[in-house]
mmCIF file of C-alpha atoms and ligand atoms in Angstrom:
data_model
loop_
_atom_site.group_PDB
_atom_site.id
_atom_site.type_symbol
_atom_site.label_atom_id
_atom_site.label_comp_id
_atom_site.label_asym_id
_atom_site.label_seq_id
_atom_site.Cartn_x
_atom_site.Cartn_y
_atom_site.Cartn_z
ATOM 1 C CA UNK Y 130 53.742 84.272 -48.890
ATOM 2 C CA UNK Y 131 52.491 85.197 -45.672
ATOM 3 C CA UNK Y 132 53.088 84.788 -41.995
ATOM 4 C CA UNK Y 133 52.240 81.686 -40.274
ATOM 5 C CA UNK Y 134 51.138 83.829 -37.200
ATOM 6 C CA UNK Y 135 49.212 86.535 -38.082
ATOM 7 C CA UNK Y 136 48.660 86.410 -41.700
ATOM 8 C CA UNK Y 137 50.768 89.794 -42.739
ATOM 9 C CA UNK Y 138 53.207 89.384 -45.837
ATOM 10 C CA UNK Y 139 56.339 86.842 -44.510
ATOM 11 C CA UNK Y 140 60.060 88.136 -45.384
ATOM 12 C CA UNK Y 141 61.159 84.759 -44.773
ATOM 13 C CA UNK Y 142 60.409 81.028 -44.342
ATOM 14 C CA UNK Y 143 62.312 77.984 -43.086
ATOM 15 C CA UNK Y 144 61.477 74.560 -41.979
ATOM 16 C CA UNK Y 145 57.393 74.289 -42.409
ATOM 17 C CA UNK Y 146 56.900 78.574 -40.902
ATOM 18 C CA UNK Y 147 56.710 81.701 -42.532
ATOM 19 C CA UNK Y 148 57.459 85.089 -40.812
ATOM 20 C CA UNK Y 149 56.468 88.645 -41.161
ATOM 21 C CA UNK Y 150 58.729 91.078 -39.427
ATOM 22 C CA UNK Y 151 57.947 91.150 -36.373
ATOM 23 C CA UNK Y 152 57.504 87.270 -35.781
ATOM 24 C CA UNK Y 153 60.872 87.017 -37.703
ATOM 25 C CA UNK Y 154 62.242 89.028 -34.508
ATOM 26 C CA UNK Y 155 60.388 87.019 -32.006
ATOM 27 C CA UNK Y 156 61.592 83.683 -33.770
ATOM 28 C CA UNK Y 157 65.254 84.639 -34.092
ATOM 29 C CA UNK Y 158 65.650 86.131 -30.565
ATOM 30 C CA UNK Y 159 63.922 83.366 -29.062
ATOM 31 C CA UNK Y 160 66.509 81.346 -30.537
ATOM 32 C CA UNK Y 161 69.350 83.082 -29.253
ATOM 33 C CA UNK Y 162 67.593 82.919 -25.898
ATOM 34 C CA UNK Y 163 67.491 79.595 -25.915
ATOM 35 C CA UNK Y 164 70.886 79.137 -26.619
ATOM 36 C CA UNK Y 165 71.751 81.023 -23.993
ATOM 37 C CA UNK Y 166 69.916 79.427 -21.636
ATOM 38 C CA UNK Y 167 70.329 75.998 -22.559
ATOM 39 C CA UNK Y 168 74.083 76.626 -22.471
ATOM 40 C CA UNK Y 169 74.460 78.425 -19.492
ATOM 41 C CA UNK Y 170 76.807 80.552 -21.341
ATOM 42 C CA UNK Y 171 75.639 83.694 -19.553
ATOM 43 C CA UNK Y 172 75.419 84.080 -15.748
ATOM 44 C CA UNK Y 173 74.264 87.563 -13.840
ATOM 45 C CA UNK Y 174 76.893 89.826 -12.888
ATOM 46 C CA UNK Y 175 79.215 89.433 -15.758
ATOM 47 C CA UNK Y 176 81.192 91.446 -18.294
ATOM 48 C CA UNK Y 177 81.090 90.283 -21.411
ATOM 49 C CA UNK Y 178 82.956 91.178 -24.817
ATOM 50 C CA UNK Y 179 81.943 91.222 -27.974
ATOM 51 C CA UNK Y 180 84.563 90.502 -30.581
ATOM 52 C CA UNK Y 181 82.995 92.684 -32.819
ATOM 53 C CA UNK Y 182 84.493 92.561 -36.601
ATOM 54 C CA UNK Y 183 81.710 95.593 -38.125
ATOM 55 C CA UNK Y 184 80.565 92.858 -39.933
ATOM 56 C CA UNK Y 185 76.517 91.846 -39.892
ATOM 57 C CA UNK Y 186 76.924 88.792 -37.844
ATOM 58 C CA UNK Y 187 79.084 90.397 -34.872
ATOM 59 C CA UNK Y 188 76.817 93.686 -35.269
ATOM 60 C CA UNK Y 189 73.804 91.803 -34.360
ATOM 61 C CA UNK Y 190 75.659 90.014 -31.439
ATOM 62 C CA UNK Y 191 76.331 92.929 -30.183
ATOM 63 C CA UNK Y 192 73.077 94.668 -30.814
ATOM 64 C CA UNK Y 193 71.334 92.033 -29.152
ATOM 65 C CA UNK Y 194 73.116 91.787 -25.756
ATOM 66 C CA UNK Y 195 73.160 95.485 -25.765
ATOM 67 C CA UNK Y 196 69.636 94.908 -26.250
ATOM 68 C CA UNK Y 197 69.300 92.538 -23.424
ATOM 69 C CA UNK Y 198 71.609 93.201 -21.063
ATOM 70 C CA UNK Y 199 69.597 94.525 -18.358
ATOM 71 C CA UNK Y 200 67.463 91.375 -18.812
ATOM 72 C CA UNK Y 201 70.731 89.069 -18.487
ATOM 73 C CA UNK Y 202 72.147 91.553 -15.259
ATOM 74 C CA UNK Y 203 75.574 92.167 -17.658
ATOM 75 C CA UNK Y 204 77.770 94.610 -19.000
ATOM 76 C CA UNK Y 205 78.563 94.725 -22.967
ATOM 77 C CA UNK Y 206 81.729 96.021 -24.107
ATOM 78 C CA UNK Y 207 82.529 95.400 -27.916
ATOM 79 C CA UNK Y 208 85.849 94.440 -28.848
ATOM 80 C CA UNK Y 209 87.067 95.158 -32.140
ATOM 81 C CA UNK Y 210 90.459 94.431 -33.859
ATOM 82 C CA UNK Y 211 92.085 96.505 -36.513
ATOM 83 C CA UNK Y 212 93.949 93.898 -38.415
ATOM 84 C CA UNK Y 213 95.219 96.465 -40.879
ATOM 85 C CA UNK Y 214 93.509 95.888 -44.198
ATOM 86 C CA UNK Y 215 93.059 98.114 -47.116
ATOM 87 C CA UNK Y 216 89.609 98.490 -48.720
ATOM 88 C CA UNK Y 217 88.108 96.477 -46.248
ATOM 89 C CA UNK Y 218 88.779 96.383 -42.517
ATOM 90 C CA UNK Y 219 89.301 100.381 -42.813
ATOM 91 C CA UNK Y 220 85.529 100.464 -43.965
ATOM 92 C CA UNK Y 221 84.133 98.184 -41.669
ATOM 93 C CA UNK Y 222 86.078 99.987 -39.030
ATOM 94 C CA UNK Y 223 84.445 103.264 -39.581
ATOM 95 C CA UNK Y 224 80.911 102.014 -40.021
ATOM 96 C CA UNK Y 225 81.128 100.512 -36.685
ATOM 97 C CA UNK Y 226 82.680 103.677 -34.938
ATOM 98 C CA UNK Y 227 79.638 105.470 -36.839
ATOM 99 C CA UNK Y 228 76.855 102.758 -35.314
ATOM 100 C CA UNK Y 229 78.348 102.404 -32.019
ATOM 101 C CA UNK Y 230 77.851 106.028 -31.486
ATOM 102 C CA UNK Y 231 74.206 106.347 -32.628
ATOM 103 C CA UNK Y 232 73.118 103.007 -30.297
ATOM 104 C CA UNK Y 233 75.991 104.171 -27.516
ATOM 105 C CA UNK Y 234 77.972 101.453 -27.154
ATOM 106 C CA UNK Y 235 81.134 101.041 -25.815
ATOM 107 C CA UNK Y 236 84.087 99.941 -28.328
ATOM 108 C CA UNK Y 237 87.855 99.167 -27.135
ATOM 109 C CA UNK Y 238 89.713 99.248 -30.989
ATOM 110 C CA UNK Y 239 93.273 97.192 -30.736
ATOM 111 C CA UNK Y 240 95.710 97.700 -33.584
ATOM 112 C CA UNK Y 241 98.011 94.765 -35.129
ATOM 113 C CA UNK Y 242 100.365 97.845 -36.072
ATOM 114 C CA UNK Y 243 100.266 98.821 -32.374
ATOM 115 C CA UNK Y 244 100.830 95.647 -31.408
ATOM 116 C CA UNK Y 245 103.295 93.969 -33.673
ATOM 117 C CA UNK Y 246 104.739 96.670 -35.176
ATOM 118 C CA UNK Y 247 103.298 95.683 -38.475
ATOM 119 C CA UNK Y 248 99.459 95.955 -40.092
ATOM 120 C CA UNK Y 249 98.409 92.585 -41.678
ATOM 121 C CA UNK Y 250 99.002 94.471 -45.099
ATOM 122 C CA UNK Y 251 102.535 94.782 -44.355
ATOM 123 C CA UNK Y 252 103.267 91.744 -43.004
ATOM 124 C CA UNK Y 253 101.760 89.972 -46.061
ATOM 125 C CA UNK Y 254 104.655 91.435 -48.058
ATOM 126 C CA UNK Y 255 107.356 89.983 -45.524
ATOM 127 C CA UNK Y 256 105.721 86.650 -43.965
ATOM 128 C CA UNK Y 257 105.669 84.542 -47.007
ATOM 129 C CA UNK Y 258 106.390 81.194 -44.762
ATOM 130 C CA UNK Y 259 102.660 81.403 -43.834
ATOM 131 C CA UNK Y 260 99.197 82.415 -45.282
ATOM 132 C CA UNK Y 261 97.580 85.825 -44.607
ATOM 133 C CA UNK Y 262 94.861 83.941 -43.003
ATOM 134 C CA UNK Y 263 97.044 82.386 -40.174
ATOM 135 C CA UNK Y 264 98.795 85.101 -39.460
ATOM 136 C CA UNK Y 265 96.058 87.169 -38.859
ATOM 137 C CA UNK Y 266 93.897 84.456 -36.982
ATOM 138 C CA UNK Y 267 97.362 83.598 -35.170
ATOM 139 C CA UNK Y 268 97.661 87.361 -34.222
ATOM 140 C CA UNK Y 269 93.622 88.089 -34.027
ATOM 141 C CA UNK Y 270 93.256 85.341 -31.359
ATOM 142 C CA UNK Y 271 96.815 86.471 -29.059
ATOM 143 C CA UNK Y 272 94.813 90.237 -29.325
ATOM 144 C CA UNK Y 273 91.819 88.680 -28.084
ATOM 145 C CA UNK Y 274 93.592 87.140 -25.229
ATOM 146 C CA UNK Y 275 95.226 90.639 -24.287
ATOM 147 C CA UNK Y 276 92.453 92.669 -24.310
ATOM 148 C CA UNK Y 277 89.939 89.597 -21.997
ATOM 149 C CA UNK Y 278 92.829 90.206 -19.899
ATOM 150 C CA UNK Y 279 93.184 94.217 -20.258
ATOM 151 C CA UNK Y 280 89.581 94.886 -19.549
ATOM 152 C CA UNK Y 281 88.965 92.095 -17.019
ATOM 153 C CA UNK Y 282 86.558 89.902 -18.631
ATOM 154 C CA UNK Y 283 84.515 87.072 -17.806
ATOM 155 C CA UNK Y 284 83.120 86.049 -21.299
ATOM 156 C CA UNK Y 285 84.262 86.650 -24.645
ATOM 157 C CA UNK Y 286 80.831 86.096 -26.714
ATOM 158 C CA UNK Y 287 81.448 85.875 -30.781
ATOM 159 C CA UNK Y 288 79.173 85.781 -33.369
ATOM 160 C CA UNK Y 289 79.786 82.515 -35.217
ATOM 161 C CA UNK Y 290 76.668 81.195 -36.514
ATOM 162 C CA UNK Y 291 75.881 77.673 -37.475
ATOM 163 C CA UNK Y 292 77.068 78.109 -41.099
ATOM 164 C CA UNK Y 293 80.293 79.324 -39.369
ATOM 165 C CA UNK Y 294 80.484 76.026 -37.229
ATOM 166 C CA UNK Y 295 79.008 73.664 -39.727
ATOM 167 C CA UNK Y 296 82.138 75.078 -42.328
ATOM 168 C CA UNK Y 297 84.700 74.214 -39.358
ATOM 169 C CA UNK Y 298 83.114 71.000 -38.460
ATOM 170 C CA UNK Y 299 84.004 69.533 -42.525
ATOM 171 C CA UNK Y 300 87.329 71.457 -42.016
ATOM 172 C CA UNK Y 301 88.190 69.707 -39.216
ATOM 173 C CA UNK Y 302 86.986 66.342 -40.854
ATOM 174 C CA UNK Y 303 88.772 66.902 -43.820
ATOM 175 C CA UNK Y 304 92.469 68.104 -42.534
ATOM 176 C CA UNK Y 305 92.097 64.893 -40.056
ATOM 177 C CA UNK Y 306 92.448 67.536 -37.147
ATOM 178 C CA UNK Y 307 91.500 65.956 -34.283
ATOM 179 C CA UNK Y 308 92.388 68.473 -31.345
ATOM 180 C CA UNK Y 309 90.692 71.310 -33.224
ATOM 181 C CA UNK Y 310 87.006 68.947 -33.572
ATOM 182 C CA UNK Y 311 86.993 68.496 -30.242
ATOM 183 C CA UNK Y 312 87.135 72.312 -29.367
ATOM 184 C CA UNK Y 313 83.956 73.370 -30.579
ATOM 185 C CA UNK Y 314 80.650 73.896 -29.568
ATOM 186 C CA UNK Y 315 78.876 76.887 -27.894
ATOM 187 C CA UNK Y 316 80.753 77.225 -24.584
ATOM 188 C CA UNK Y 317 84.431 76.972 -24.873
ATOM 189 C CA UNK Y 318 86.133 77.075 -22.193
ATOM 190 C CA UNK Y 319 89.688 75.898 -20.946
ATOM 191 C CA UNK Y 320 89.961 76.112 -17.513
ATOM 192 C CA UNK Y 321 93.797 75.761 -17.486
ATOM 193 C CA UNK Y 322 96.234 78.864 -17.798
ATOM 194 C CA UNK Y 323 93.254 81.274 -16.674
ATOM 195 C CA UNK Y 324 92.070 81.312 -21.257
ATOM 196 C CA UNK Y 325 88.646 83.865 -20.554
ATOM 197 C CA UNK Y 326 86.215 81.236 -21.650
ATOM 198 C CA UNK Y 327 84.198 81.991 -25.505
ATOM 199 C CA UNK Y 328 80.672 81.671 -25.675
ATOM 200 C CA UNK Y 329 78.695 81.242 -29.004
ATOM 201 C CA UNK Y 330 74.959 82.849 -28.945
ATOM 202 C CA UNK Y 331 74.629 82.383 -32.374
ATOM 203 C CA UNK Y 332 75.192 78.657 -32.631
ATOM 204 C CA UNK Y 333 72.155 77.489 -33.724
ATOM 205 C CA UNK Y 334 71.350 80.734 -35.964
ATOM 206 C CA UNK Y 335 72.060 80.528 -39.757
ATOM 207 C CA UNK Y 336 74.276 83.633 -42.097
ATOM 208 C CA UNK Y 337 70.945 84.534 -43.675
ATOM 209 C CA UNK Y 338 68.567 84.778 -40.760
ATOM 210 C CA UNK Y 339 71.954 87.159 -38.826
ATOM 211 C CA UNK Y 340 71.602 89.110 -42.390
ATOM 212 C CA UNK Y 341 67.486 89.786 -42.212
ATOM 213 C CA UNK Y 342 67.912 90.552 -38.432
ATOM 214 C CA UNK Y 343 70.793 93.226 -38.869
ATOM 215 C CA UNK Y 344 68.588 94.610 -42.226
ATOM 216 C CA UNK Y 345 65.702 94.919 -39.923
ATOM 217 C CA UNK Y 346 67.428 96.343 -36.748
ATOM 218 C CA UNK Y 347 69.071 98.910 -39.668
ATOM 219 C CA UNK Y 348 72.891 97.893 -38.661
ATOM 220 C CA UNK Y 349 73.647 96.602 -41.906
ATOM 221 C CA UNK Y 350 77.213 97.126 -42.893
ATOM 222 C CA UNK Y 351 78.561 97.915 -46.628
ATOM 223 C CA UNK Y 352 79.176 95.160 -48.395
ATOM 224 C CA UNK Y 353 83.064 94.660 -48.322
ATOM 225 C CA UNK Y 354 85.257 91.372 -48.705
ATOM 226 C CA UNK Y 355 88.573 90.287 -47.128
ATOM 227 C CA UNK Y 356 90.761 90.498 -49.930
ATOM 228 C CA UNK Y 357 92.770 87.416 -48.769
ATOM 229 C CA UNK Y 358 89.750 85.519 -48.370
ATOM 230 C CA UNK Y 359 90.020 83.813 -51.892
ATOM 231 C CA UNK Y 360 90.792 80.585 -53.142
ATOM 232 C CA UNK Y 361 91.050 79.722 -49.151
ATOM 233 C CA UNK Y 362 89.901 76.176 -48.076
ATOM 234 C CA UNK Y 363 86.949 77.792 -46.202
ATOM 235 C CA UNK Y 364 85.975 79.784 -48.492
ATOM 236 C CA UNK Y 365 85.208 77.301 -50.741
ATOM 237 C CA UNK Y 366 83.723 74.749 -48.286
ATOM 238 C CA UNK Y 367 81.383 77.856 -47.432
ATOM 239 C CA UNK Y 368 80.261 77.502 -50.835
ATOM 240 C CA UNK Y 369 79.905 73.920 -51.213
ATOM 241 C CA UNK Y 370 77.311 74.253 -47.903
ATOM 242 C CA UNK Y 371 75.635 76.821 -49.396
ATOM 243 C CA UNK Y 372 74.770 74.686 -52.491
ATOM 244 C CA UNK Y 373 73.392 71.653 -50.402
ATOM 245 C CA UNK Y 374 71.244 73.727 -47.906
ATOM 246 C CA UNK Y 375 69.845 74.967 -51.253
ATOM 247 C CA UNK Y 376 68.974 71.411 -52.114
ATOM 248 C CA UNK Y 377 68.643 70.061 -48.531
ATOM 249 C CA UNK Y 378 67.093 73.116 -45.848
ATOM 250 C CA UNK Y 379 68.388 72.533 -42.652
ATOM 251 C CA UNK Y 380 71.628 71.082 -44.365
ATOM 252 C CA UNK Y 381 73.754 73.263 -41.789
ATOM 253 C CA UNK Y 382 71.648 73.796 -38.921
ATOM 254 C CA UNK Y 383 71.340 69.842 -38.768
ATOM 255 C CA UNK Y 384 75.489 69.376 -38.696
ATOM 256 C CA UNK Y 385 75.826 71.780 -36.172
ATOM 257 C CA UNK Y 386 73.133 69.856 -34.019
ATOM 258 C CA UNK Y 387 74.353 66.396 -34.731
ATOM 259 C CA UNK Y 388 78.054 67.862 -33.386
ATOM 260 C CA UNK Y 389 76.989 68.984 -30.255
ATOM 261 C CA UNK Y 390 75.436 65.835 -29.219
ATOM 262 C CA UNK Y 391 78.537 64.159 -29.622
ATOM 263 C CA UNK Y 392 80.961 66.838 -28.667
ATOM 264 C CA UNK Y 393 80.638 66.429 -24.917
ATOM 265 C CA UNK Y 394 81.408 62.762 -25.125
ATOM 266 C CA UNK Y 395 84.533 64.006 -27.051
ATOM 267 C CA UNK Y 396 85.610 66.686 -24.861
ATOM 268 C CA UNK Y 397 85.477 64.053 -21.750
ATOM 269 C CA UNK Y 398 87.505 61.565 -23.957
ATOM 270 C CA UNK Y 399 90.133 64.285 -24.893
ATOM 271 C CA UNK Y 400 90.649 66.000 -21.966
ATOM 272 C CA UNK Y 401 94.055 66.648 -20.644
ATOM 273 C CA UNK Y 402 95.467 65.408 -23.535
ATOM 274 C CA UNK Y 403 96.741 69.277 -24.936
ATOM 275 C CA UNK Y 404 99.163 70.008 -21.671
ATOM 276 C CA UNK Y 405 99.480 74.040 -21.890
ATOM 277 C CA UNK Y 406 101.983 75.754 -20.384
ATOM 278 C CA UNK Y 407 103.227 79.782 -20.733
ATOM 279 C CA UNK Y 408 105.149 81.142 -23.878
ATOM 280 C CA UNK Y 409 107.969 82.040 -22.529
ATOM 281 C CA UNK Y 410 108.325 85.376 -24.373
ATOM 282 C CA UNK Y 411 104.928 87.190 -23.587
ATOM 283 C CA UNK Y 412 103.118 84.322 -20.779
ATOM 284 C CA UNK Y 413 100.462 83.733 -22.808
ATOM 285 C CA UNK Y 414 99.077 79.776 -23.031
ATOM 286 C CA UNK Y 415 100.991 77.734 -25.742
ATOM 287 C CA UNK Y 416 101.041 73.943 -26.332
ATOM 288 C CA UNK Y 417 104.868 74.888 -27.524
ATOM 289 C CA UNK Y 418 107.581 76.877 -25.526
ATOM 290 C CA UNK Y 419 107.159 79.725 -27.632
ATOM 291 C CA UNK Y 420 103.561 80.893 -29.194
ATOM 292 C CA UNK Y 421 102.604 81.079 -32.230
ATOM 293 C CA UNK Y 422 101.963 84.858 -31.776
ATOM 294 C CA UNK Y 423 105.349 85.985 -31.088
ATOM 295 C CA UNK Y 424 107.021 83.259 -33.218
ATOM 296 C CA UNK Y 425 105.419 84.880 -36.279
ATOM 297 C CA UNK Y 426 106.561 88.396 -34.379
ATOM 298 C CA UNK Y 427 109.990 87.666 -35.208
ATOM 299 C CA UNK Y 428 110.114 87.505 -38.727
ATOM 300 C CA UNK Y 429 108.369 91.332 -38.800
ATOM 301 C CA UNK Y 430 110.997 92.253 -35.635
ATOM 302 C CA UNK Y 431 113.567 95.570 -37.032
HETATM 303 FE FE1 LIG X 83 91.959 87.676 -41.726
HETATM 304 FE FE2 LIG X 83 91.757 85.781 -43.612
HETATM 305 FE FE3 LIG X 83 89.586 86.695 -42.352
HETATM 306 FE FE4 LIG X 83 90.882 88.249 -44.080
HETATM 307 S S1 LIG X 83 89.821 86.336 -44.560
HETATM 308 S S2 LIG X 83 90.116 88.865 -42.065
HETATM 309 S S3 LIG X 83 92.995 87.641 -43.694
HETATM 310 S S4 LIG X 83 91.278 85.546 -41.428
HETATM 311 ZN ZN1 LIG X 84 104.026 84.412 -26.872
#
């Protein structure tokens, strides 16, 4: 196959185009740009973190603000937290530490262990009330909060692509979850209880073409797998999706799309509806008294 711009041999084709390297570059960051600007999720001035797992898609995030952040007038700090993982966050861990240091960028590394006492691993063993997955999402997301906070943010930009959003999307659909639907979409952002608002570059991007653009920018990460990824829900939706964009291109791309246009409307008829107020162990927002976060604390306390 080859490029539908300029003829040289095409690594990859969607929708009607082919593209060769370089106009794979040029069609993915454009993209991303548009996004962006479409969005307003980025304004001049700002400091933005990236929640940076060492995984491709969060490696490219970060790669291309880094990339563009003269262009956008912002500072890029990547966030990363160490859940405590064996065999997998450990790896990814390293490789990033490695890669940050050849492309110089700057990495703040918080610790669940550090943090609540416990890594995930450990936890695992005593939680058995809840799944690995929410306690480390639980705990991920109260990290992510502290360390907006700790290093003054304005933005915390992650990587989630629209695979990612198309997979939460039927989630939401299917557990009848309501609240969580309306929450999506590129900019997030809760003015109440000063929450740093999330912003989504990626939205519109699919897994593979994040994949061919970390491959090509050489920031490709081992291949490693979250060991307490199996058998969950979203794992196997993830599959499912994959099997009808197979049959159907555009399959994700086109759910992500169709949500957005409605997800304003949503968000208007929604609003106010979730009253937050402070946990009243560690302040942070909570639709309860206590948070999630340090309710699941407890059961690890000595
Ligand atoms: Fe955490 Fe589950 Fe993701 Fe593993 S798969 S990193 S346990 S949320
Ligand atoms: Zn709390």
């Amino acid at each position: 196959m080859r490029c539908s711009f300029c003829g040289k041999k095409a690594i990859y084709c969607y929708k009607g185009k082919c593209y060769c390297k370089e106009h794979f570059i040029e069609y993915f960051e454009k993209k991303v740009h548009e996004t962006i600007e479409k969005f307003n999720l980025i304004k001049k001035g700002e400091r933005i973190g990236v929640a940076v797992s060492g995984g491709k898609d969060s490696l490219s995030l970060l790669y291309f603000l880094d990339k563009y952040k003269d262009r956008y007038g912002i500072e890029v700090i990547g966030i990363h937290i160490d859940e405590g993982i064996k065999g997998y966050r450990d790896i990814l861990t390293d490789y990033l530490k490695k890669i940050s240091k050849k492309f110089g960028w700057e990495i703040k590394i918080y610790k669940f262990k550090d943090f609540f006492g416990v890594t995930l691993d450990e936890a695992v063993k005593r939680i058995k009330e809840y799944k690995p997955c929410t306690i480390c999402g639980v705990w991920r997301r109260w990290l992510m909060n502290y360390a907006a906070k700790e290093l003054n943010l304005d933005k915390l930009a992650t990587a989630h692509n629209a695979n990612d959003e198309a997979q939460t999307v039927i989630m939401n659909i299917i557990e009848g979850n309501t609240k969580d639907f309306v929450k999506g979409g590129p900019y997030v952002g809760i003015k109440e209880l000063d929450i740093v608002p999330r912003i989504k570059p990626f939205y519109f991007v699919l897994e593979k073409e994040t994949t061919i653009y970390s491959i090509l920018n050489g920031i490709y990460p081992p291949f490693v797998e979250c060991p307490y990824i199996r058998g969950q829900t979203r794992d196997l939706i993830r599959k499912k999706l994959y099997e009808l964009e197979s049959k159907y291109e555009g399959f994700n791309e086109n759910i992500v799309r169709n949500y957005v246009e409605v997800i304003e409307k949503l968000k208007e008829k929604y609003k106010g509806t979730v009253k937050l107020k402070k946990c009243k162990i560690c302040g942070f927002p909570t639709s309860h008294d206590i948070c999630r976060a340090c309710e699941l604390r407890r059961f690890v306390a000595p």
